[in-house]
Short mmCIF file of C-alpha atoms in Angstrom, two decimals:
data_model
loop_
_atom_site.label_atom_id
_atom_site.label_comp_id
_atom_site.label_asym_id
_atom_site.label_seq_id
_atom_site.Cartn_x
_atom_site.Cartn_y
_atom_site.Cartn_z
CA LEU W 1 0.03 -0.11 -0.32
CA ALA W 2 2.93 2.17 0.54
CA LYS W 3 4.21 2.04 -2.97
CA HIS W 4 0.70 1.57 -4.32
CA PRO W 5 -2.00 3.64 -2.54
CA GLU W 6 -4.14 3.62 -5.72
CA ILE W 7 -5.12 -0.01 -4.02
CA LYS W 8 -6.96 1.44 -1.47
CA ALA W 9 -9.89 2.87 -4.05
CA LEU W 10 -11.03 -1.06 -4.46
CA MET W 11 -11.88 -1.32 -1.46
CA LYS W 12 -15.24 -0.99 -1.43
CA PRO W 13 -18.57 -3.28 -2.34
CA ASP W 14 -19.36 -4.71 -5.31
CA TYR W 15 -23.01 -4.36 -5.56
CA ASN W 16 -23.17 -6.31 -9.24
CA LEU W 17 -22.63 -9.12 -6.99
CA ILE W 18 -25.90 -8.95 -5.76
CA TRP W 19 -27.97 -9.11 -8.88
CA VAL W 20 -25.15 -12.44 -9.70
CA VAL W 21 -26.84 -14.02 -7.14
CA VAL W 22 -30.28 -13.17 -7.45
CA LEU W 23 -29.68 -14.37 -10.86
CA MET W 24 -28.03 -17.83 -9.96
CA VAL W 25 -30.82 -18.11 -7.52
CA LEU W 26 -33.38 -17.72 -9.93
CA ALA W 27 -31.03 -20.17 -12.28
CA GLN W 28 -31.75 -22.92 -9.66
CA LEU W 29 -35.03 -22.54 -9.11
CA THR W 30 -36.00 -22.92 -12.74
CA ALA W 31 -33.80 -26.11 -13.09
CA PHE W 32 -35.97 -27.60 -9.85
CA TYR W 33 -38.87 -26.95 -11.82
CA LEU W 34 -37.69 -28.65 -15.24
CA VAL W 35 -35.98 -31.59 -13.43
CA LYS W 36 -38.61 -32.87 -11.36
CA ASP W 37 -40.62 -35.13 -13.94
CA LEU W 38 -36.73 -36.29 -15.76
CA ASP W 39 -35.96 -39.88 -15.63
CA TRP W 40 -33.61 -40.50 -13.00
CA LYS W 41 -30.97 -40.85 -14.97
CA TRP W 42 -31.23 -37.04 -16.70
CA VAL W 43 -31.79 -36.06 -13.07
CA VAL W 44 -28.46 -37.16 -11.58
CA PHE W 45 -26.79 -36.15 -15.34
CA TRP W 46 -27.74 -32.44 -15.09
CA ALA W 47 -27.28 -32.28 -11.36
CA TYR W 48 -23.93 -32.84 -12.22
CA VAL W 49 -23.23 -31.04 -15.54
CA PHE W 50 -25.01 -28.03 -14.24
CA GLY W 51 -26.69 -28.19 -10.75
CA SER W 52 -22.65 -28.92 -9.19
CA CYS W 53 -21.07 -25.72 -10.85
CA ILE W 54 -24.22 -23.29 -9.86
CA SER W 55 -24.00 -25.02 -6.22
CA HIS W 56 -20.41 -24.39 -6.40
CA SER W 57 -20.14 -21.40 -7.68
CA MET W 58 -22.99 -20.55 -4.83
CA THR W 59 -20.34 -21.46 -1.95
CA LEU W 60 -18.12 -18.78 -3.43
CA ALA W 61 -20.31 -16.00 -3.83
CA ILE W 62 -21.21 -16.49 -0.19
CA HIS W 63 -17.44 -16.72 0.45
CA GLU W 64 -17.36 -13.36 -0.68
CA ILE W 65 -20.64 -12.10 1.21
CA SER W 66 -19.16 -12.94 4.01
CA HIS W 67 -16.50 -10.40 3.71
CA ASN W 68 -18.93 -8.20 3.21
CA SER W 69 -18.42 -8.12 -0.29
CA ALA W 70 -21.96 -6.88 -1.54
CA PHE W 71 -23.27 -4.20 1.05
CA GLY W 72 -20.46 -3.10 2.70
CA ASN W 73 -18.50 -3.35 6.07
CA CYS W 74 -20.70 -0.98 6.82
CA LYS W 75 -23.96 -2.54 6.64
CA ALA W 76 -22.47 -6.08 7.88
CA MET W 77 -26.05 -7.83 9.12
CA TRP W 78 -27.04 -6.99 5.37
CA ASN W 79 -24.83 -8.88 4.30
CA ARG W 80 -25.62 -11.96 6.78
CA TRP W 81 -29.18 -12.10 5.77
CA PHE W 82 -28.29 -11.77 2.09
CA GLY W 83 -25.70 -14.80 2.50
CA ILE W 84 -28.44 -16.90 4.01
CA PHE W 85 -30.57 -16.60 0.93
CA ALA W 86 -27.72 -17.06 -1.18
CA ASN W 87 -27.53 -20.40 1.01
CA LEU W 88 -30.98 -21.29 -0.19
CA PRO W 89 -30.43 -23.60 -3.58
CA LEU W 90 -27.77 -25.17 -1.86
CA GLY W 91 -29.95 -27.38 0.16
CA LEU W 92 -28.11 -27.30 3.35
CA PRO W 93 -27.33 -24.40 5.60
CA TYR W 94 -23.98 -23.29 5.69
CA SER W 95 -23.40 -19.34 5.29
CA ILE W 96 -23.94 -18.07 8.81
CA SER W 97 -21.14 -20.53 10.25
CA PHE W 98 -18.78 -20.37 6.87
CA LYS W 99 -18.26 -16.72 7.51
CA ARG W 100 -17.28 -17.50 11.51
CA TYR W 101 -14.96 -19.72 10.73
CA HIS W 102 -13.67 -18.30 7.76
CA MET W 103 -12.83 -15.08 9.02
CA ASP W 104 -10.25 -17.21 11.83
CA HIS W 105 -9.24 -19.11 8.70
CA HIS W 106 -7.52 -15.74 7.59
CA ARG W 107 -7.06 -13.98 10.85
CA TYR W 108 -5.39 -17.52 12.31
CA LEU W 109 -4.17 -19.28 8.99
CA GLY W 110 -2.71 -22.53 9.80
CA GLY W 111 -3.04 -22.02 13.47
CA ASP W 112 -3.38 -25.36 14.68
CA GLY W 113 -6.76 -25.68 16.54
CA ILE W 114 -8.45 -22.68 14.85
CA ASP W 115 -7.68 -22.70 11.18
CA VAL W 116 -10.42 -25.86 10.44
CA ASP W 117 -9.71 -25.42 6.97
CA ILE W 118 -6.24 -27.55 7.85
CA PRO W 119 -6.98 -31.36 7.76
CA THR W 120 -7.33 -33.50 10.92
CA ASN W 121 -4.60 -35.89 11.91
CA PHE W 122 -7.01 -38.75 10.71
CA GLU W 123 -7.24 -37.28 7.24
CA GLY W 124 -3.42 -37.11 6.95
CA TRP W 125 -2.82 -40.29 8.52
CA PHE W 126 -5.60 -42.35 6.67
CA PHE W 127 -5.67 -40.86 3.16
CA CYS W 128 -2.03 -41.19 2.08
CA THR W 129 -2.56 -43.85 -0.95
CA ARG W 130 -3.58 -42.61 -4.34
CA PHE W 131 -6.58 -44.45 -4.50
CA ARG W 132 -7.51 -42.98 -0.84
CA LYS W 133 -6.34 -39.17 -1.53
CA PHE W 134 -8.79 -40.14 -4.42
CA ILE W 135 -11.46 -41.03 -1.75
CA TRP W 136 -10.85 -38.04 -0.34
CA ILE W 137 -11.74 -35.76 -2.49
CA VAL W 138 -14.78 -37.41 -3.32
CA LEU W 139 -15.82 -36.85 -0.10
CA GLN W 140 -14.26 -33.25 0.77
CA PRO W 141 -18.00 -31.61 1.09
CA PHE W 142 -18.04 -34.26 4.38
CA PHE W 143 -14.55 -33.37 5.60
CA TYR W 144 -15.01 -29.72 5.25
CA ALA W 145 -18.76 -30.20 7.09
CA ILE W 146 -17.17 -32.19 10.32
CA ARG W 147 -13.88 -31.34 10.74
CA PRO W 148 -15.03 -27.85 12.62
CA LEU W 149 -17.31 -30.11 15.06
CA CYS W 150 -13.34 -32.00 15.48
CA ILE W 151 -11.17 -29.37 15.75
CA ASN W 152 -13.03 -26.24 16.83
CA PRO W 153 -16.80 -26.71 17.83
CA LYS W 154 -18.50 -23.06 18.48
CA PRO W 155 -21.24 -22.41 20.42
CA ILE W 156 -24.65 -22.13 18.30
CA SER W 157 -25.03 -18.67 17.40
CA ARG W 158 -28.62 -17.54 16.90
CA LEU W 159 -27.88 -16.44 13.42
CA GLU W 160 -26.94 -19.99 12.96
CA ILE W 161 -30.29 -20.77 14.19
CA ILE W 162 -32.19 -18.37 11.22
CA ASN W 163 -30.47 -20.01 8.64
CA LEU W 164 -31.23 -23.95 9.62
CA LEU W 165 -34.99 -22.91 10.02
CA ALA W 166 -35.08 -20.94 6.85
CA GLN W 167 -33.22 -23.68 4.94
CA LEU W 168 -35.56 -26.51 6.29
CA ALA W 169 -38.33 -24.05 5.11
CA PHE W 170 -37.53 -23.83 1.82
CA ASP W 171 -36.38 -27.63 1.21
CA VAL W 172 -40.05 -28.33 2.50
CA VAL W 173 -41.40 -26.38 0.00
CA ILE W 174 -39.76 -27.31 -2.50
CA TYR W 175 -40.43 -30.54 -1.86
CA TYR W 176 -43.98 -29.97 -1.29
CA LEU W 177 -44.21 -28.05 -4.69
CA TRP W 178 -42.15 -30.32 -7.24
CA GLY W 179 -41.36 -33.52 -5.41
CA VAL W 180 -38.12 -35.53 -4.59
CA LYS W 181 -36.48 -35.25 -7.77
CA SER W 182 -35.88 -31.85 -7.35
CA ILE W 183 -34.94 -32.32 -3.86
CA PHE W 184 -32.14 -34.79 -5.17
CA TYR W 185 -31.01 -32.77 -8.21
CA MET W 186 -30.34 -29.90 -5.20
CA LEU W 187 -28.53 -31.67 -2.61
CA ALA W 188 -26.80 -33.80 -5.20
CA GLY W 189 -25.53 -30.74 -6.91
CA SER W 190 -23.93 -29.37 -4.10
CA VAL W 191 -22.59 -32.73 -3.10
CA LEU W 192 -20.85 -33.19 -6.31
CA GLY W 193 -20.10 -29.70 -6.87
CA LEU W 194 -17.85 -29.53 -3.83
CA GLY W 195 -16.19 -33.36 -4.28
CA LEU W 196 -14.87 -35.01 -7.54
CA HIS W 197 -15.17 -31.50 -9.91
CA PRO W 198 -12.88 -29.67 -11.61
CA ILE W 199 -13.60 -26.59 -9.83
CA SER W 200 -13.10 -28.38 -6.56
CA GLY W 201 -9.16 -28.11 -7.55
CA HIS W 202 -9.20 -24.79 -5.98
CA PHE W 203 -9.63 -26.48 -2.34
CA ILE W 204 -6.30 -27.81 -2.64
CA ALA W 205 -4.74 -25.22 -4.69
CA GLU W 206 -4.88 -22.20 -2.55
CA HIS W 207 -2.24 -23.71 0.44
CA TYR W 208 -1.08 -27.45 0.01
CA MET W 209 2.73 -26.77 -0.29
CA PHE W 210 3.06 -28.88 -3.56
CA LEU W 211 6.76 -26.30 -3.38
CA LYS W 212 7.99 -26.04 0.13
CA GLY W 213 8.23 -22.59 1.44
CA HIS W 214 5.13 -21.46 -0.85
CA GLU W 215 1.95 -22.08 1.44
CA THR W 216 -0.16 -19.99 -0.57
CA TYR W 217 -0.80 -19.77 -4.37
CA SER W 218 -2.65 -18.14 -7.32
CA TYR W 219 -4.42 -19.84 -10.44
CA TYR W 220 -4.83 -17.09 -13.03
CA GLY W 221 -7.23 -19.33 -15.63
CA PRO W 222 -10.85 -19.37 -16.99
CA LEU W 223 -12.24 -20.88 -14.13
CA ASN W 224 -12.10 -17.91 -12.30
CA LEU W 225 -15.03 -16.78 -14.12
CA LEU W 226 -17.33 -19.01 -12.17
CA THR W 227 -15.65 -18.61 -8.79
CA PHE W 228 -15.67 -14.66 -8.27
CA ASN W 229 -11.61 -14.98 -8.62
CA VAL W 230 -11.42 -16.66 -6.16
CA GLY W 231 -7.95 -18.20 -7.84
CA TYR W 232 -6.25 -14.42 -6.83
CA HIS W 233 -5.39 -16.55 -3.99
CA ASN W 234 -2.40 -14.62 -2.81
CA GLU W 235 -3.90 -11.47 -3.57
CA HIS W 236 -7.02 -12.17 -1.75
CA HIS W 237 -5.11 -12.95 1.22
CA ASP W 238 -3.56 -9.72 1.04
CA PHE W 239 -6.30 -7.63 0.59
CA PRO W 240 -9.61 -9.99 1.90
CA ASN W 241 -11.88 -6.44 2.09
CA ILE W 242 -11.32 -6.22 -2.00
CA PRO W 243 -14.15 -7.91 -3.74
CA GLY W 244 -13.18 -10.70 -6.05
CA LYS W 245 -14.00 -8.50 -9.02
CA SER W 246 -11.40 -6.57 -8.20
CA LEU W 247 -8.38 -8.19 -7.52
CA PRO W 248 -7.25 -8.91 -10.76
CA LEU W 249 -6.62 -4.84 -11.10
CA VAL W 250 -4.87 -5.73 -7.71
CA LYS W 251 -2.43 -8.09 -9.72
CA LYS W 252 -1.74 -5.64 -12.30
CA ILE W 253 -1.32 -2.67 -10.51
CA ALA W 254 0.79 -4.74 -7.72
CA ALA W 255 2.89 -6.90 -10.53
CA GLU W 256 6.26 -6.97 -9.04
CA TYR W 257 5.24 -8.89 -6.05
CA TYR W 258 2.75 -11.30 -7.85
CA ASP W 259 4.24 -12.19 -11.65
CA HIS W 260 7.02 -14.23 -9.89
CA LEU W 261 5.16 -16.29 -7.00
CA PRO W 262 4.35 -20.30 -7.91
CA GLN W 263 1.13 -20.28 -9.82
CA TYR W 264 -1.37 -22.41 -11.04
CA ASN W 265 -2.80 -23.12 -14.81
CA SER W 266 -5.15 -26.25 -14.17
CA TRP W 267 -7.07 -26.95 -11.45
CA ILE W 268 -8.16 -30.25 -13.02
CA LYS W 269 -4.27 -31.24 -13.23
CA VAL W 270 -3.58 -29.75 -9.35
CA LEU W 271 -6.62 -32.72 -7.97
CA TYR W 272 -4.15 -35.38 -11.01
CA ASP W 273 -1.06 -34.32 -9.25
CA PHE W 274 -2.27 -34.80 -5.68
CA VAL W 275 -3.27 -38.14 -6.40
CA MET W 276 -0.25 -38.94 -8.39
CA ASP W 277 2.91 -37.36 -6.45
CA ASP W 278 3.50 -39.37 -3.63
CA THR W 279 5.14 -36.50 -1.25
CA ILE W 280 1.90 -34.71 -1.33
CA SER W 281 -0.93 -35.91 1.02
CA PRO W 282 -3.84 -34.02 3.45
CA TYR W 283 -0.52 -33.37 5.74
CA SER W 284 0.90 -31.08 3.21
CA ARG W 285 -0.13 -28.25 4.88
CA MET W 286 1.63 -25.52 6.93
CA LYS W 287 0.53 -25.46 10.25
CA ARG W 288 1.66 -22.99 13.13
CA GLN W 289 1.33 -23.13 16.97
CA LEU W 290 -0.20 -19.59 17.86
CA LYS W 291 0.86 -17.76 21.01
CA GLY W 292 -0.47 -15.14 22.62
CA GLU W 293 -4.24 -13.57 22.34
CA VAL W 294 -6.80 -15.09 19.67
CA LYS W 295 -9.92 -13.74 18.98
CA GLN W 296 -12.67 -15.84 17.34
CA ASP W 297 -16.19 -14.81 15.85
#
């Protein structure tokens, strides 16, 4: 910032995010209606080909909203309510809990017992062969759901209860209107989109140490168009209050700080390399023993 103070001008809400999220919710509602009378094989097909992409993209929209990118820091609660709305087509309550734990990830990256993005010791010990690592990728949604309960359980908040009740009400309405195939499409799309899916390469690409000494990596490929530029991950951790839309400008303005860093060109290759490289496993993360006072949401 001392060298490039113009970056401060990018620290403002992305109001276009609001309309993009609304359109994504409407797209999924339309899909729920269209799949209700399809054969099961086509429900599964569209859940993976279309629903999974929208669902994973929506989790990254929720990531943006967790940083108050939709309405700004001055309207923090508006962002929380909007996150609950964005959560609806995923089928499972997620937004409020993600916000609480994700802030810890930014404040205490790699913090042992705090950052639940770090795999558990069991994951590192058991998923150590190529076949088991492949299964670990398939089951990533499961591990991301239960890991906080094992590493850093927090008391349930009022907003989390509201998130849960709103989600249950939405799911019941979808089932009542359009039946079990729409519910299956919704839930399968979320599970498949966060598991064995090209976009899921970002989970591993972001912080797994394929090169010793480098714990955060960026990806500048086309899938950023579907993921709100989450691939610009070094830039995001440097400036978490800059919306994803503006992260390419951060890289352009401060190119001398980012161009020389190791980066990825393919999230699919990241998944392949993770499975096939015997030196890489869920243990391949930087873990820190935190000192001093720790403040959590």
